[in-house]
Coordinates of C-alpha atoms and ligand atoms in Angstrom, one line a residue:
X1 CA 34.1 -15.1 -10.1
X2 CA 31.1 -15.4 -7.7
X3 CA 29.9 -16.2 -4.1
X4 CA 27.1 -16.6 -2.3
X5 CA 25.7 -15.1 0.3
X6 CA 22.7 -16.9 2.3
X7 CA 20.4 -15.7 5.0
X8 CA 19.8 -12.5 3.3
X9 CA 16.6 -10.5 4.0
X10 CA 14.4 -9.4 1.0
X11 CA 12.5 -5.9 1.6
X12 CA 10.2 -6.1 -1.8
X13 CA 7.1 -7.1 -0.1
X14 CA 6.2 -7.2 3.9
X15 CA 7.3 -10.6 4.8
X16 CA 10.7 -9.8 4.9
X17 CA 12.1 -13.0 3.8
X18 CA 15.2 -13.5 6.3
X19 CA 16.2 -16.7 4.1
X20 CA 17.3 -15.7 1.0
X21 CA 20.5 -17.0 -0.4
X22 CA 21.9 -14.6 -3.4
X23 CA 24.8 -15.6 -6.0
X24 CA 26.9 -12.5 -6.8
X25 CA 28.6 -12.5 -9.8
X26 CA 30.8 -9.4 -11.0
X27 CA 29.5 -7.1 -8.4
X28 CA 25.9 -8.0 -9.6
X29 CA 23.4 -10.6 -8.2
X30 CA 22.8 -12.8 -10.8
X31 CA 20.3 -15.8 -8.8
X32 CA 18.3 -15.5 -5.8
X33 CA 16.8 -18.8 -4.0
X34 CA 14.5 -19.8 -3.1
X35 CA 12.7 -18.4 -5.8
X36 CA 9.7 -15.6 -6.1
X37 CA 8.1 -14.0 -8.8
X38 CA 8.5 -10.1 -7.1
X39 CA 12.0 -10.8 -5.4
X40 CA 13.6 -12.0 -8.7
X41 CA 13.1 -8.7 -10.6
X42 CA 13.5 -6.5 -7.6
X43 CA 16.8 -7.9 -6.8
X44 CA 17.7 -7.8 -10.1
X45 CA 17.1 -4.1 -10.8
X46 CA 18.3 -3.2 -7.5
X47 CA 22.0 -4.9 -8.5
X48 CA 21.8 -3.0 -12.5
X49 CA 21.6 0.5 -11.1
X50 CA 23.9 2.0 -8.2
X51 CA 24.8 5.8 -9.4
X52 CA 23.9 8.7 -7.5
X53 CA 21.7 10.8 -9.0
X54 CA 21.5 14.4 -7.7
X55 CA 19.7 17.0 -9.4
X56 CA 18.2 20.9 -8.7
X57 CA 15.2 21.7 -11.0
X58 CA 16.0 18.8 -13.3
X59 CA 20.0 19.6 -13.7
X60 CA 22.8 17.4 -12.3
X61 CA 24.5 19.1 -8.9
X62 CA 26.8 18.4 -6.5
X63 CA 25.0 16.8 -2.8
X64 CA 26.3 20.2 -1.3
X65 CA 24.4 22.4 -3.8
X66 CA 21.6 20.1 -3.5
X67 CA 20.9 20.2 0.7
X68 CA 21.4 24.4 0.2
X69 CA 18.7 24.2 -1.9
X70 CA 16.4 21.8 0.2
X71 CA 17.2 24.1 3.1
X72 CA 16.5 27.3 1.1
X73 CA 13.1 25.7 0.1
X74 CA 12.5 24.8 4.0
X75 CA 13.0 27.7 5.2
X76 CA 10.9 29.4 3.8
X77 CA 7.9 26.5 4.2
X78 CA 5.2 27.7 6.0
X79 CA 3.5 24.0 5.9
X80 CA 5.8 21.7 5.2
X81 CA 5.0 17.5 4.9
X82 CA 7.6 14.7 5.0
X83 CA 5.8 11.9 3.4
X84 CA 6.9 7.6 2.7
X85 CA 9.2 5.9 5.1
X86 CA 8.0 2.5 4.2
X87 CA 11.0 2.0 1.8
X88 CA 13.6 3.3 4.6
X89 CA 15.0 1.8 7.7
X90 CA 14.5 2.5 11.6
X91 CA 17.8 5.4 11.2
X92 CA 15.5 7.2 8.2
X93 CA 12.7 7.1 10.0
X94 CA 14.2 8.9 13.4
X95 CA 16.1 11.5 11.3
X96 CA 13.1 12.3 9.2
X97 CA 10.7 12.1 12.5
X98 CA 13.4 14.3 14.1
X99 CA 13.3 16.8 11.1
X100 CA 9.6 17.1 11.4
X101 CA 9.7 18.2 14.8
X102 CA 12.1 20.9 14.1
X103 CA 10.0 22.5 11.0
X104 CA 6.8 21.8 12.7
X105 CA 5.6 19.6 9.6
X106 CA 3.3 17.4 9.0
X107 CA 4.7 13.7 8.9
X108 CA 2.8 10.5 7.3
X109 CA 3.5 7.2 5.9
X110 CA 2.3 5.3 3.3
X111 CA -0.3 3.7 5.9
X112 CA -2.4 6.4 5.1
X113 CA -3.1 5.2 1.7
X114 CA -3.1 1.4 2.6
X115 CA -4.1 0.2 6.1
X116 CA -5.0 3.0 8.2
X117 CA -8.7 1.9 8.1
X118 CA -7.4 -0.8 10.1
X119 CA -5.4 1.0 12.8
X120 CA -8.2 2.8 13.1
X121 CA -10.2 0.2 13.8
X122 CA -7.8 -1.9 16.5
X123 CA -7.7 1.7 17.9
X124 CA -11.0 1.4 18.9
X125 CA -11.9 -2.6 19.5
X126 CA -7.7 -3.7 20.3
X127 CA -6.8 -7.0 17.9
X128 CA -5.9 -10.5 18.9
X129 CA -2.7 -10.7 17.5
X130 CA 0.2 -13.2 16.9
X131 CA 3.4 -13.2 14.7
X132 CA 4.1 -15.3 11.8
X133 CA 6.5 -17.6 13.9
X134 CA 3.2 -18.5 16.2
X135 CA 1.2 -19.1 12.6
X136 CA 3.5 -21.3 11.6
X137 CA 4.1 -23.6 14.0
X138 CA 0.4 -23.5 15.4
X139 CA -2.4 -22.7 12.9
X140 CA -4.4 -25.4 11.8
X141 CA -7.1 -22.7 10.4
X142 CA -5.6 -20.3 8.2
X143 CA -8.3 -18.0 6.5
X144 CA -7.8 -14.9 3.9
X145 CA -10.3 -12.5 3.5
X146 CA -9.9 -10.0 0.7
X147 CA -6.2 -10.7 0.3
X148 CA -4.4 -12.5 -2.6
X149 CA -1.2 -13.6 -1.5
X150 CA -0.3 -16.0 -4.2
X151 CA 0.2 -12.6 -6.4
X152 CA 0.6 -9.9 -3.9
X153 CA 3.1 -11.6 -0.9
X154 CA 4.3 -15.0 -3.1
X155 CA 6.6 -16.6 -0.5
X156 CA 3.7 -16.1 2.5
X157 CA 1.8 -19.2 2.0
X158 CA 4.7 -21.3 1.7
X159 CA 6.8 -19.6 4.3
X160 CA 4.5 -18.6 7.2
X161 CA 1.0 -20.0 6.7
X162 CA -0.1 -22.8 5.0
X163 CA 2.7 -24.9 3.6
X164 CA 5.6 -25.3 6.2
X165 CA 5.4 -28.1 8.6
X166 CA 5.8 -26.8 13.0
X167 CA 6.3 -27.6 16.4
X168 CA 2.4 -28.3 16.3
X169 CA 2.0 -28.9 12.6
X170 CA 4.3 -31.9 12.0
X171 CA 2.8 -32.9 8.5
X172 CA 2.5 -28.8 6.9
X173 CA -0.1 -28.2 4.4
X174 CA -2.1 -32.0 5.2
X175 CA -2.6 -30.3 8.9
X176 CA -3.7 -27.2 8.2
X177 CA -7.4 -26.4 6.6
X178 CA -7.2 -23.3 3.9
X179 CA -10.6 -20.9 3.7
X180 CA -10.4 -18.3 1.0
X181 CA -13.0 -15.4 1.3
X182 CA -13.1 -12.8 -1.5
X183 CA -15.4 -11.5 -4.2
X184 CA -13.9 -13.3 -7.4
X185 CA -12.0 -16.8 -7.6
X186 CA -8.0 -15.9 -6.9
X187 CA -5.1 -17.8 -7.4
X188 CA -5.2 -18.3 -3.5
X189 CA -8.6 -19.4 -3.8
X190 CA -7.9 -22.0 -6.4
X191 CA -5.5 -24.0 -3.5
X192 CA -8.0 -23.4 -1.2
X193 CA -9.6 -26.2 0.5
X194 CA -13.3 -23.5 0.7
X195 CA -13.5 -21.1 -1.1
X196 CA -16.4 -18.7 -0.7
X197 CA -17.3 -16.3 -3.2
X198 CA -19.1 -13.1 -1.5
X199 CA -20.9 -10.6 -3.3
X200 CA -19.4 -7.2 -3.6
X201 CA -20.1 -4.9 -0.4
X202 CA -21.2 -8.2 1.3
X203 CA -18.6 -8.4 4.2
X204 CA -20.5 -6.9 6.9
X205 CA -23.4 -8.9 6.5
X206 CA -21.0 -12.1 6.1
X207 CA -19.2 -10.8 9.2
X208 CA -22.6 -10.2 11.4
X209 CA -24.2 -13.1 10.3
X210 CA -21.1 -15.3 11.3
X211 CA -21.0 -13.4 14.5
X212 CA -24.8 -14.3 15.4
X213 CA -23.7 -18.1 14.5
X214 CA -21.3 -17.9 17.3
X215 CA -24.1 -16.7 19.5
X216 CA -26.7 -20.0 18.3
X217 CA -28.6 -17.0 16.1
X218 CA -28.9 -17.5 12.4
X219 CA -29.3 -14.3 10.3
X220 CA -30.2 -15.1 6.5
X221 CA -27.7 -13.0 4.4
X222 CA -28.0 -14.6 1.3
X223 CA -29.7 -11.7 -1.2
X224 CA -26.5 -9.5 0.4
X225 CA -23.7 -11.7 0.7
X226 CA -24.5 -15.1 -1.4
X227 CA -23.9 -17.2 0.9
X228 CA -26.5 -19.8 1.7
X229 CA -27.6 -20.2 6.0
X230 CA -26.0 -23.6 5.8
X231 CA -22.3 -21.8 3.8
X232 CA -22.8 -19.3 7.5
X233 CA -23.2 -22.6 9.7
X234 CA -20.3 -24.7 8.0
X235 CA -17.9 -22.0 8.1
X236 CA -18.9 -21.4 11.6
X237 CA -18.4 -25.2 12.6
X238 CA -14.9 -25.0 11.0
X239 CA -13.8 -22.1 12.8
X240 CA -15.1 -23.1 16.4
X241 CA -13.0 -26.4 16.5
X242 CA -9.8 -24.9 15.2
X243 CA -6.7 -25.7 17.5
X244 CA -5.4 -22.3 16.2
X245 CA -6.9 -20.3 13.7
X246 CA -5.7 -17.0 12.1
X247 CA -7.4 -14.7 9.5
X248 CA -5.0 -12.9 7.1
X249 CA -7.3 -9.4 5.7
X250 CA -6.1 -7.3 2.8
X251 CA -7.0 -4.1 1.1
X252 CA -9.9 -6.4 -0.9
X253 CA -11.7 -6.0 3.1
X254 CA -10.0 -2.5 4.1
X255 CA -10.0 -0.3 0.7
X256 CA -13.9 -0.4 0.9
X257 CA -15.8 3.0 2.0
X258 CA -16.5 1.6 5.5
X259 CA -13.4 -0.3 5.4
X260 CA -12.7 0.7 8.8
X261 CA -16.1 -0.8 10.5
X262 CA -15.8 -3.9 8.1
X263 CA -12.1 -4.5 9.6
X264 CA -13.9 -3.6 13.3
X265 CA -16.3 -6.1 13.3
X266 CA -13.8 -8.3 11.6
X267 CA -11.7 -8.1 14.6
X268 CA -14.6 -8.1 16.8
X269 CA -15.5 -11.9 15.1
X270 CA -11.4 -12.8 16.2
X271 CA -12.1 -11.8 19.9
X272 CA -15.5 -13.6 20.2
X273 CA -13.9 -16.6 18.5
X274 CA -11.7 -16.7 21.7
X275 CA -14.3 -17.6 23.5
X276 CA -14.1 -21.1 22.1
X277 CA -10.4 -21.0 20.9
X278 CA -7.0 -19.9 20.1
X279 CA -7.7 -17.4 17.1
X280 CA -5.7 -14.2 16.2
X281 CA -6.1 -11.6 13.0
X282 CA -2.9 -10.3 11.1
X283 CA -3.2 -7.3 8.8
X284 CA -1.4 -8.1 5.3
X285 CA 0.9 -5.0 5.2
X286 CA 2.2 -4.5 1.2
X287 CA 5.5 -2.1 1.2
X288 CA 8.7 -3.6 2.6
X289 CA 9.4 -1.5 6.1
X290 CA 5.7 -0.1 6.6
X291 CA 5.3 -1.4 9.7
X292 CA 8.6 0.3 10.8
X293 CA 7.7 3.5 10.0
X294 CA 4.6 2.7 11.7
X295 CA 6.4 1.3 14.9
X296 CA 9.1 3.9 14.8
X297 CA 6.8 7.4 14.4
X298 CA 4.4 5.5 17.2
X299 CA 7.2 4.8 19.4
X300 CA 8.7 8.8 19.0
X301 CA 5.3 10.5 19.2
X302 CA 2.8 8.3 20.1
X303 CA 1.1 7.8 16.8
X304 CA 1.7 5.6 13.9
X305 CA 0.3 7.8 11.0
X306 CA -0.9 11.1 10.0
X307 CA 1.1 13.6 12.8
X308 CA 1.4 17.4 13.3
X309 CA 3.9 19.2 14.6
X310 CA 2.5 22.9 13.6
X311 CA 1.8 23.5 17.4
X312 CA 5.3 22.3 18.2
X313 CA 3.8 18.7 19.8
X314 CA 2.7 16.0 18.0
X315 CA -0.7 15.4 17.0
X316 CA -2.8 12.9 15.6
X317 CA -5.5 13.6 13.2
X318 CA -6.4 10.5 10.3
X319 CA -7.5 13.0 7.2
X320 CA -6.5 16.3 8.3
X321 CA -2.9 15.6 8.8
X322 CA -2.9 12.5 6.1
X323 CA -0.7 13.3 2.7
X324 CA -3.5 12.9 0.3
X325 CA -6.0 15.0 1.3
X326 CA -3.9 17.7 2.8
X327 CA -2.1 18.1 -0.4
X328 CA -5.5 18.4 -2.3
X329 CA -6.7 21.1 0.0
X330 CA -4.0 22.6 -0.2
X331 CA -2.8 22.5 2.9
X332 CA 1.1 22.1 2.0
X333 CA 3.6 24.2 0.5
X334 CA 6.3 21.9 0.5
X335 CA 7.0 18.3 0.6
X336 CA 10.0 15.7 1.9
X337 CA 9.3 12.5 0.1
X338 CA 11.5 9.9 1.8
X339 CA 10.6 7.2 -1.1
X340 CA 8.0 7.5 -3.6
X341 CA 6.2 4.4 -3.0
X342 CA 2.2 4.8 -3.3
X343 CA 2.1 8.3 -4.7
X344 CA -0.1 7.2 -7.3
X345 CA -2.8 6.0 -5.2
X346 CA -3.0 9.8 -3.9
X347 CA -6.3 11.6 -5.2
X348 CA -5.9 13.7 -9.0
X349 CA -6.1 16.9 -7.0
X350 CA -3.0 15.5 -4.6
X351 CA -0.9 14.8 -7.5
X352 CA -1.4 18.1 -8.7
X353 CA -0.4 19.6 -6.0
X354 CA 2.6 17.5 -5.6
X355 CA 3.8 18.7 -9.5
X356 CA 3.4 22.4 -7.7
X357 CA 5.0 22.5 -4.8
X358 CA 8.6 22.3 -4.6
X359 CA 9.4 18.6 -3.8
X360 CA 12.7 17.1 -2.1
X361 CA 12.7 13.4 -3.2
X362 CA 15.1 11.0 -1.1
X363 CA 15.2 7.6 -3.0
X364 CA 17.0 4.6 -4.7
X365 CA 18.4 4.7 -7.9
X366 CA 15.5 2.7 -9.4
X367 CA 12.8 4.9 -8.8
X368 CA 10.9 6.6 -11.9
X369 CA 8.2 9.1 -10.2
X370 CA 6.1 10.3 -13.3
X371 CA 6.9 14.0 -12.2
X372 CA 10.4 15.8 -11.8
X373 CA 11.5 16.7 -7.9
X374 CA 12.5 20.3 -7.3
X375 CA 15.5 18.1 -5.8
X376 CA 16.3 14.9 -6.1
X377 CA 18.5 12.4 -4.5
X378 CA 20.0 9.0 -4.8
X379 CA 19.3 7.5 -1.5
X380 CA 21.0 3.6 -0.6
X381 CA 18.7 0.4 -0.7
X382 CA 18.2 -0.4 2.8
X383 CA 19.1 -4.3 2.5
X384 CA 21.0 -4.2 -0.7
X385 CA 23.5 -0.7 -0.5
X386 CA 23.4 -0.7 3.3
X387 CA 22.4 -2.3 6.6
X388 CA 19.4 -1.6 8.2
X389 CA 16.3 -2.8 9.9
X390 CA 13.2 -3.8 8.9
X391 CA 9.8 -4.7 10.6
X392 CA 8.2 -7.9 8.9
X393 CA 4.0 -7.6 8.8
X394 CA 3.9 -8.9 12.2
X395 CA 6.1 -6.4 13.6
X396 CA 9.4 -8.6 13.7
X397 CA 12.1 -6.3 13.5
X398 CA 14.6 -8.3 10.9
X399 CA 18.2 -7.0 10.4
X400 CA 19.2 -6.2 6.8
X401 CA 22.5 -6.6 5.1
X402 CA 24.7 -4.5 2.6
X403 CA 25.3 -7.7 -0.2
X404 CA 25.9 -5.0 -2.7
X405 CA 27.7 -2.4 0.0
X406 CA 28.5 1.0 -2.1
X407 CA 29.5 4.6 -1.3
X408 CA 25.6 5.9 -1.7
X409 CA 24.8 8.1 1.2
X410 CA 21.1 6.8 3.2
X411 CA 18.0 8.8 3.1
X412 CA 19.1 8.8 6.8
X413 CA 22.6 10.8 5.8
X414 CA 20.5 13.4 3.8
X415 CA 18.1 14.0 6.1
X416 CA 20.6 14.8 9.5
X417 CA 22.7 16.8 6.5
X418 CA 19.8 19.2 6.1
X419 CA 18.8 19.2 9.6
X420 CA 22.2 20.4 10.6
X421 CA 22.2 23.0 8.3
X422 CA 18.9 24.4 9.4
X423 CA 20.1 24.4 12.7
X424 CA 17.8 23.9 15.8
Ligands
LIG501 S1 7.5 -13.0 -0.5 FE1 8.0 -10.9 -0.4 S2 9.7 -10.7 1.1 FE2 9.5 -12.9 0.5 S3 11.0 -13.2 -1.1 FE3 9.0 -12.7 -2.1 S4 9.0 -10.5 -2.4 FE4 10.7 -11.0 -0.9

């Protein structure tokens, strides 16, 4: 006995496939298409384990015991954080926004350890922006700079950039030119129709020197970024012509020390490009619904990332009010994590903290976090247990179905739960 379900939306990676057909069989999905090498497993695993899993220092409880003791160990907070959302849905990320406001937490997402460099940076210089829709019917430049998407977003290239035929791209992958930029030869660059290797720390020279072309000015990089005068002037050429270009950037440009002024002048080079055509830059977002809980917490307190509540308004502060340092300083006596996604990128002194604080962990049945919540529990898949929404990379909202609809509660559910019982 099976069926099939099509036009189902994958959350494993930010572009949100809306197109996914899955084939149930016995309560379990047992074939997704088309394929990708990070859906397949995901949905898989998602479809093996359902059971709720609640649990008070490492012992089995009942929900009810388990939201007394969350509320016990809020109460008595003085500086709590609620940390994640990027695995949740638009209703978790207003009930645990909602919650923060009554503790007076702090509140952050997993931005903070992936592109907040480049908020930062379109905070201070705006971005020319675009969604993938535009990209794929338009874009007849497509570059990636410090990104690997063959490995990191599989169905991206084929979906939104560089394969699919469009209203203005009526032969696909023949119509559109492919430039890969990065320090070593990916499996992007290997389809690439240029690839150009750049030394290591060389994107701000590469960056500058490609704005001066623009200008008629010709800077030699070479010692700093490899690249030859005439590599600068070619690229320059290619880019200037474009009908529609757009430049895809990933952590290989952001997660650098300066990653913030690399992705500033990056998205200075975008609006300068303007000047001689249509050309837009798109951030390449990793987890699932991180632009949500972007969009959401910016859309309830003005901010995306990184919020206090401790003077009973929200504010803004990258660092001081971000999960990773403020747990290594210190600064948190109890944590809300609504997901575990990215907690190992947090610095050695921030996971140590984490293992000694009491911790309330909302999340799906599949997650293993190498360290045992004060409380723990088993939250519903947004997109696979229940409906939800998610926002793609480009900040798409897409609706997400319940193929595997089950009785789990949503991080959502827990969250109001304890909010109620803490009263206002
Ligand atoms: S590219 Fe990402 S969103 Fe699309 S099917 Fe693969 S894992 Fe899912």
């Amino acid at each position: 006995m099976f069926e099939t379900i099509a036009n189902v939306a994958c959350t494993r990676c930010a572009c949100v496939c809306d197109d996914v057909t899955l084939t149930i069989r016995d309560g379990r999905i047992d074939q997704i298409a088309p394929g990708c090498s990070l859906a397949e497993p995901w949905f898989a695993e998602q479809s093996r384990l359902c059971e709720e899993l609640v649990s008070v220092d490492g012992q089995p409880a009942s929900r009810e015991a388990a939201i007394a003791r969350a509320v016990d160990i809020l109460r008595t907070a003085k500086s709590p954080l609620i940390y994640g959302l990027s695995r949740s849905s638009t209703p978790g990320q207003r009930a645990a926004i909602a919650l923060a406001d009554r503790l007076r937490a702090m509140i952050d997402t997993t931005a903070s350890e992936g592109h907040a460099p480049s908020i930062l940076a379109l905070q201070q210089v705006g971005e020319s922006t675009c969604s993938l829709g535009e990209v794929r019917n338009r874009a007849d430049l497509v570059m990636y700079w410090g990104s690997n998407p063959a490995v990191s977003h599989p169905r991206h290239m084929s979906r939104y950039s560089v394969e699919p035929t469009g209203h203005q791209i009526p032969n696909g992958r023949s119509d559109r030119r492919l430039v890969v930029i990065d320090v070593k030869e990916t499996e992007t660059a290997a389809v690439a129709d240029e690839f150009l290797p750049l030394r290591e720390g060389g994107d701000l020279d590469a960056i500058l020197a490609l704005r001066a072309e623009l200008q008629g000015q010709h800077l030699d990089v070479e010692a700093t970024t490899g690249w030859s005068r005439e590599q600068v002037s070619r690229l320059a050429d290619h880019l200037k012509p474009c009908r529609y270009g757009i430049v895809f950037f990933g952590y290989g440009l952001v997660h650098q020390p300066n990653g913030h002024l690399l992705v500033e002048q990056l998205l200075r080079l975008v609006t300068e490009l303007n000047a001689f055509t249509r050309f837009a830059a798109r951030r390449m977002r990793v987890v699932g619904d991180v632009s949500g809980a972007d969009s959401v917490l910016a859309w309830q307190t003005g901010y995306p990332f990184s919020v206090s509540f401790a003077r009973g308004f929200p504010r803004y502060s990258p660092g001081e009010f971000s999960a990773g340092p403020a747990l290594a300083r210190h600064d948190v006596d109890a944590v809300i994590l609504v997901g575990s996604e990215r907690l190992e990128t947090f610095p050695p002194a921030a996971q140590e903290r984490l293992r000694n604080v009491p911790t309330i962990l909302l999340d799906g049945p599949t997650a293993t976090p190498d360290f045992e919540p004060t409380v723990r529990f088993t939250t519903a898949t947004y997109g696979i247990h229940h409906r939800g929404t998610a926002y793609r990379m480009d900040e798409v909202p897409i609706p997400l179905a319940a193929p595997l609809a089950n009785d789990l509660p949503t991080d959502a559910d827990i969250l109001r739960a304890i909010h109620a019982e803490l009263g206002e």
